[in-house]
């Protein structure tokens, strides 16, 4: 027959409580722990430890009876001994039965340890230099502080990933909606526009509610497939239009960059750094425009032809027609110093956006160059958004298309 240990007041003690009581006997951190910081970290990680917000309210009330800000040092100094009435008063009149239920959960999860006296009262007694306290021991807050902090960081990281994914899905939906409007004007006979439009409407409706991470991943996958399909559909149409326009407007492609003193060191730097990690930069350094190299799958979610249709100012600075993404990177590398964008701002943009999308941003900024007070600062602000996963060049291009249409 198993023996179930009980307290002097017939409260059963399970194995989990005995484990935490044994842990409290260990030494506390020598410097102690700030009790309010421990509460904040535990509030962030409360779900991981099976605690509710009401449980934390009761724990906060108990912590408020601890006079010092730091929990640690002498083991007896971590014990508080308020009455049930005093605890309920600090909980704004919470019923005693409710308070005791949440207090039991704190004991069960090991963040509070009961120190029962022989008569059931909570008090302190001194016997010479020795002090004995009976009540609620808050030592686990200090002893489990590292564990709580690690759990809180994991929760914050998961929340950040969720936020970035939700922002990415929202930006992809906006890009898809813009491409649908543009694609219908070129190929109104295709049924893909209705399907993509329905996907945009359903995505916008679903984003109004709280979605879990798996649902957002499914939405991202569906939007990515739709964007790739539309981009593959529009690229041949745009290429045909570009070929026709190149014959008609060949005089627009000229090199006005007579003084290339700012561009040549850039090429030498790219060659010196090596091209294995940045294929687009390698193409710029070698000056190669013969064949496209599809080694970077992280291309913008809009067709190259749409970018070239919305942006026309770049033609003044292009030595030859832009046919592929690496041609666009080459042109942007020429335009960038003329706009007053520093090499560090340009490198930062290529790092967080990718060379192709950063080049699209440069061309779009050139279209509105007279309205931008500080091109370098503006590009850095967009790079900061891209680092957080909150930027897409699609809205910039679609805004230019709407401006031209008006």
PDB file of N, CA and C in Angstrom, residues 341-392:
ATOM      1  N   UNK A 341      23.522  58.003 -52.781  1.00  0.00           N
ATOM      2  CA  UNK A 341      23.402  56.872 -51.867  1.00  0.00           C
ATOM      3  C   UNK A 341      24.803  56.332 -51.578  1.00  0.00           C
ATOM      4  N   UNK A 342      25.176  56.260 -50.322  1.00  0.00           N
ATOM      5  CA  UNK A 342      26.515  55.836 -49.942  1.00  0.00           C
ATOM      6  C   UNK A 342      26.698  54.347 -50.191  1.00  0.00           C
ATOM      7  N   UNK A 343      27.950  53.898 -50.363  1.00  0.00           N
ATOM      8  CA  UNK A 343      28.191  52.459 -50.540  1.00  0.00           C
ATOM      9  C   UNK A 343      27.693  51.621 -49.370  1.00  0.00           C
ATOM     10  N   UNK A 344      27.804  52.148 -48.143  1.00  0.00           N
ATOM     11  CA  UNK A 344      27.345  51.368 -46.988  1.00  0.00           C
ATOM     12  C   UNK A 344      25.827  51.196 -47.003  1.00  0.00           C
ATOM     13  N   UNK A 345      25.093  52.252 -47.380  1.00  0.00           N
ATOM     14  CA  UNK A 345      23.634  52.135 -47.468  1.00  0.00           C
ATOM     15  C   UNK A 345      23.233  51.161 -48.576  1.00  0.00           C
ATOM     16  N   UNK A 346      23.966  51.167 -49.675  1.00  0.00           N
ATOM     17  CA  UNK A 346      23.678  50.263 -50.790  1.00  0.00           C
ATOM     18  C   UNK A 346      23.962  48.815 -50.395  1.00  0.00           C
ATOM     19  N   UNK A 347      25.095  48.581 -49.725  1.00  0.00           N
ATOM     20  CA  UNK A 347      25.417  47.228 -49.268  1.00  0.00           C
ATOM     21  C   UNK A 347      24.380  46.726 -48.261  1.00  0.00           C
ATOM     22  N   UNK A 348      23.925  47.621 -47.392  1.00  0.00           N
ATOM     23  CA  UNK A 348      22.910  47.229 -46.406  1.00  0.00           C
ATOM     24  C   UNK A 348      21.603  46.855 -47.090  1.00  0.00           C
ATOM     25  N   UNK A 349      21.233  47.616 -48.134  1.00  0.00           N
ATOM     26  CA  UNK A 349      20.002  47.316 -48.864  1.00  0.00           C
ATOM     27  C   UNK A 349      20.110  45.966 -49.572  1.00  0.00           C
ATOM     28  N   UNK A 350      21.247  45.683 -50.193  1.00  0.00           N
ATOM     29  CA  UNK A 350      21.414  44.406 -50.888  1.00  0.00           C
ATOM     30  C   UNK A 350      21.451  43.240 -49.904  1.00  0.00           C
ATOM     31  N   UNK A 351      21.947  43.495 -48.694  1.00  0.00           N
ATOM     32  CA  UNK A 351      22.023  42.439 -47.697  1.00  0.00           C
ATOM     33  C   UNK A 351      20.637  42.012 -47.237  1.00  0.00           C
ATOM     34  N   UNK A 352      19.765  42.971 -46.951  1.00  0.00           N
ATOM     35  CA  UNK A 352      18.462  42.646 -46.374  1.00  0.00           C
ATOM     36  C   UNK A 352      17.364  42.471 -47.423  1.00  0.00           C
ATOM     37  N   UNK A 353      17.489  43.133 -48.576  1.00  0.00           N
ATOM     38  CA  UNK A 353      16.468  42.998 -49.614  1.00  0.00           C
ATOM     39  C   UNK A 353      16.846  41.964 -50.667  1.00  0.00           C
ATOM     40  N   UNK A 354      18.140  41.820 -50.891  1.00  0.00           N
ATOM     41  CA  UNK A 354      18.615  41.067 -52.030  1.00  0.00           C
ATOM     42  C   UNK A 354      19.002  42.041 -53.133  1.00  0.00           C
ATOM     43  N   UNK A 355      20.004  41.728 -53.960  1.00  0.00           N
ATOM     44  CA  UNK A 355      20.449  42.679 -54.986  1.00  0.00           C
ATOM     45  C   UNK A 355      19.354  43.096 -55.951  1.00  0.00           C
ATOM     46  N   UNK A 356      18.494  42.137 -56.344  1.00  0.00           N
ATOM     47  CA  UNK A 356      17.475  42.457 -57.352  1.00  0.00           C
ATOM     48  C   UNK A 356      16.426  43.410 -56.796  1.00  0.00           C
ATOM     49  N   UNK A 357      15.900  43.095 -55.610  1.00  0.00           N
ATOM     50  CA  UNK A 357      14.866  43.960 -55.048  1.00  0.00           C
ATOM     51  C   UNK A 357      15.438  45.319 -54.675  1.00  0.00           C
ATOM     52  N   UNK A 358      16.671  45.369 -54.196  1.00  0.00           N
ATOM     53  CA  UNK A 358      17.307  46.653 -53.907  1.00  0.00           C
ATOM     54  C   UNK A 358      17.454  47.481 -55.179  1.00  0.00           C
ATOM     55  N   UNK A 359      17.730  46.822 -56.291  1.00  0.00           N
ATOM     56  CA  UNK A 359      17.842  47.540 -57.565  1.00  0.00           C
ATOM     57  C   UNK A 359      16.486  48.090 -58.000  1.00  0.00           C
ATOM     58  N   UNK A 360      15.421  47.327 -57.772  1.00  0.00           N
ATOM     59  CA  UNK A 360      14.075  47.820 -58.070  1.00  0.00           C
ATOM     60  C   UNK A 360      13.775  49.075 -57.254  1.00  0.00           C
ATOM     61  N   UNK A 361      14.171  49.072 -55.992  1.00  0.00           N
ATOM     62  CA  UNK A 361      13.941  50.237 -55.133  1.00  0.00           C
ATOM     63  C   UNK A 361      14.698  51.449 -55.659  1.00  0.00           C
ATOM     64  N   UNK A 362      15.934  51.260 -56.128  1.00  0.00           N
ATOM     65  CA  UNK A 362      16.722  52.373 -56.676  1.00  0.00           C
ATOM     66  C   UNK A 362      16.016  52.978 -57.890  1.00  0.00           C
ATOM     67  N   UNK A 363      15.503  52.128 -58.767  1.00  0.00           N
ATOM     68  CA  UNK A 363      14.808  52.641 -59.950  1.00  0.00           C
ATOM     69  C   UNK A 363      13.537  53.375 -59.564  1.00  0.00           C
ATOM     70  N   UNK A 364      12.807  52.841 -58.581  1.00  0.00           N
ATOM     71  CA  UNK A 364      11.587  53.510 -58.135  1.00  0.00           C
ATOM     72  C   UNK A 364      11.910  54.843 -57.461  1.00  0.00           C
ATOM     73  N   UNK A 365      12.992  54.886 -56.694  1.00  0.00           N
ATOM     74  CA  UNK A 365      13.394  56.148 -56.068  1.00  0.00           C
ATOM     75  C   UNK A 365      13.801  57.180 -57.123  1.00  0.00           C
ATOM     76  N   UNK A 366      14.417  56.721 -58.212  1.00  0.00           N
ATOM     77  CA  UNK A 366      14.807  57.633 -59.285  1.00  0.00           C
ATOM     78  C   UNK A 366      13.591  58.296 -59.929  1.00  0.00           C
ATOM     79  N   UNK A 367      12.477  57.554 -60.005  1.00  0.00           N
ATOM     80  CA  UNK A 367      11.254  58.126 -60.567  1.00  0.00           C
ATOM     81  C   UNK A 367      10.711  59.258 -59.699  1.00  0.00           C
ATOM     82  N   UNK A 368      10.946  59.196 -58.406  1.00  0.00           N
ATOM     83  CA  UNK A 368      10.441  60.215 -57.471  1.00  0.00           C
ATOM     84  C   UNK A 368      11.598  60.965 -56.813  1.00  0.00           C
ATOM     85  N   UNK A 369      12.690  61.104 -57.553  1.00  0.00           N
ATOM     86  CA  UNK A 369      13.895  61.667 -56.961  1.00  0.00           C
ATOM     87  C   UNK A 369      13.677  63.089 -56.438  1.00  0.00           C
ATOM     88  N   UNK A 370      12.852  63.867 -57.125  1.00  0.00           N
ATOM     89  CA  UNK A 370      12.606  65.239 -56.687  1.00  0.00           C
ATOM     90  C   UNK A 370      11.819  65.338 -55.395  1.00  0.00           C
ATOM     91  N   UNK A 371      11.111  64.264 -55.014  1.00  0.00           N
ATOM     92  CA  UNK A 371      10.298  64.285 -53.795  1.00  0.00           C
ATOM     93  C   UNK A 371      11.023  63.696 -52.585  1.00  0.00           C
ATOM     94  N   UNK A 372      12.178  63.076 -52.796  1.00  0.00           N
ATOM     95  CA  UNK A 372      12.909  62.429 -51.700  1.00  0.00           C
ATOM     96  C   UNK A 372      14.005  63.359 -51.221  1.00  0.00           C
ATOM     97  N   UNK A 373      13.931  63.771 -49.978  1.00  0.00           N
ATOM     98  CA  UNK A 373      14.898  64.729 -49.436  1.00  0.00           C
ATOM     99  C   UNK A 373      16.256  64.087 -49.216  1.00  0.00           C
ATOM    100  N   UNK A 374      16.276  62.878 -48.676  1.00  0.00           N
ATOM    101  CA  UNK A 374      17.541  62.185 -48.396  1.00  0.00           C
ATOM    102  C   UNK A 374      17.443  60.769 -48.943  1.00  0.00           C
ATOM    103  N   UNK A 375      17.915  60.531 -50.166  1.00  0.00           N
ATOM    104  CA  UNK A 375      17.802  59.181 -50.741  1.00  0.00           C
ATOM    105  C   UNK A 375      18.504  58.117 -49.903  1.00  0.00           C
ATOM    106  N   UNK A 376      19.686  58.457 -49.359  1.00  0.00           N
ATOM    107  CA  UNK A 376      20.401  57.471 -48.553  1.00  0.00           C
ATOM    108  C   UNK A 376      19.648  57.098 -47.289  1.00  0.00           C
ATOM    109  N   UNK A 377      19.118  58.108 -46.598  1.00  0.00           N
ATOM    110  CA  UNK A 377      18.337  57.832 -45.390  1.00  0.00           C
ATOM    111  C   UNK A 377      17.054  57.086 -45.699  1.00  0.00           C
ATOM    112  N   UNK A 378      16.418  57.427 -46.832  1.00  0.00           N
ATOM    113  CA  UNK A 378      15.190  56.730 -47.219  1.00  0.00           C
ATOM    114  C   UNK A 378      15.461  55.258 -47.508  1.00  0.00           C
ATOM    115  N   UNK A 379      16.595  54.993 -48.193  1.00  0.00           N
ATOM    116  CA  UNK A 379      16.937  53.603 -48.497  1.00  0.00           C
ATOM    117  C   UNK A 379      17.266  52.833 -47.226  1.00  0.00           C
ATOM    118  N   UNK A 380      17.923  53.480 -46.272  1.00  0.00           N
ATOM    119  CA  UNK A 380      18.232  52.810 -45.010  1.00  0.00           C
ATOM    120  C   UNK A 380      16.956  52.467 -44.234  1.00  0.00           C
ATOM    121  N   UNK A 381      15.973  53.367 -44.277  1.00  0.00           N
ATOM    122  CA  UNK A 381      14.718  53.078 -43.572  1.00  0.00           C
ATOM    123  C   UNK A 381      13.998  51.892 -44.202  1.00  0.00           C
ATOM    124  N   UNK A 382      14.041  51.786 -45.531  1.00  0.00           N
ATOM    125  CA  UNK A 382      13.435  50.626 -46.194  1.00  0.00           C
ATOM    126  C   UNK A 382      14.216  49.353 -45.888  1.00  0.00           C
ATOM    127  N   UNK A 383      15.554  49.472 -45.773  1.00  0.00           N
ATOM    128  CA  UNK A 383      16.361  48.301 -45.434  1.00  0.00           C
ATOM    129  C   UNK A 383      16.038  47.806 -44.033  1.00  0.00           C
ATOM    130  N   UNK A 384      15.781  48.754 -43.117  1.00  0.00           N
ATOM    131  CA  UNK A 384      15.414  48.354 -41.754  1.00  0.00           C
ATOM    132  C   UNK A 384      14.098  47.586 -41.749  1.00  0.00           C
ATOM    133  N   UNK A 385      13.132  48.019 -42.566  1.00  0.00           N
ATOM    134  CA  UNK A 385      11.877  47.279 -42.673  1.00  0.00           C
ATOM    135  C   UNK A 385      12.098  45.904 -43.286  1.00  0.00           C
ATOM    136  N   UNK A 386      12.973  45.843 -44.308  1.00  0.00           N
ATOM    137  CA  UNK A 386      13.247  44.561 -44.945  1.00  0.00           C
ATOM    138  C   UNK A 386      13.926  43.599 -43.975  1.00  0.00           C
ATOM    139  N   UNK A 387      14.762  44.124 -43.085  1.00  0.00           N
ATOM    140  CA  UNK A 387      15.418  43.265 -42.096  1.00  0.00           C
ATOM    141  C   UNK A 387      14.409  42.619 -41.163  1.00  0.00           C
ATOM    142  N   UNK A 388      13.271  43.301 -40.949  1.00  0.00           N
ATOM    143  CA  UNK A 388      12.214  42.762 -40.098  1.00  0.00           C
ATOM    144  C   UNK A 388      11.180  41.965 -40.894  1.00  0.00           C
ATOM    145  N   UNK A 389      11.402  41.851 -42.208  1.00  0.00           N
ATOM    146  CA  UNK A 389      10.444  41.125 -43.039  1.00  0.00           C
ATOM    147  C   UNK A 389       9.168  41.904 -43.303  1.00  0.00           C
ATOM    148  N   UNK A 390       9.232  43.241 -43.233  1.00  0.00           N
ATOM    149  CA  UNK A 390       8.046  44.080 -43.365  1.00  0.00           C
ATOM    150  C   UNK A 390       8.098  44.960 -44.608  1.00  0.00           C
ATOM    151  N   UNK A 391       8.821  44.524 -45.644  1.00  0.00           N
ATOM    152  CA  UNK A 391       8.949  45.358 -46.842  1.00  0.00           C
ATOM    153  C   UNK A 391       8.794  44.507 -48.088  1.00  0.00           C
ATOM    154  N   UNK A 392       8.170  45.091 -49.090  1.00  0.00           N
ATOM    155  CA  UNK A 392       8.085  44.516 -50.416  1.00  0.00           C
ATOM    156  C   UNK A 392       8.088  45.665 -51.425  1.00  0.00           C
TER     157      UNK A 392
END
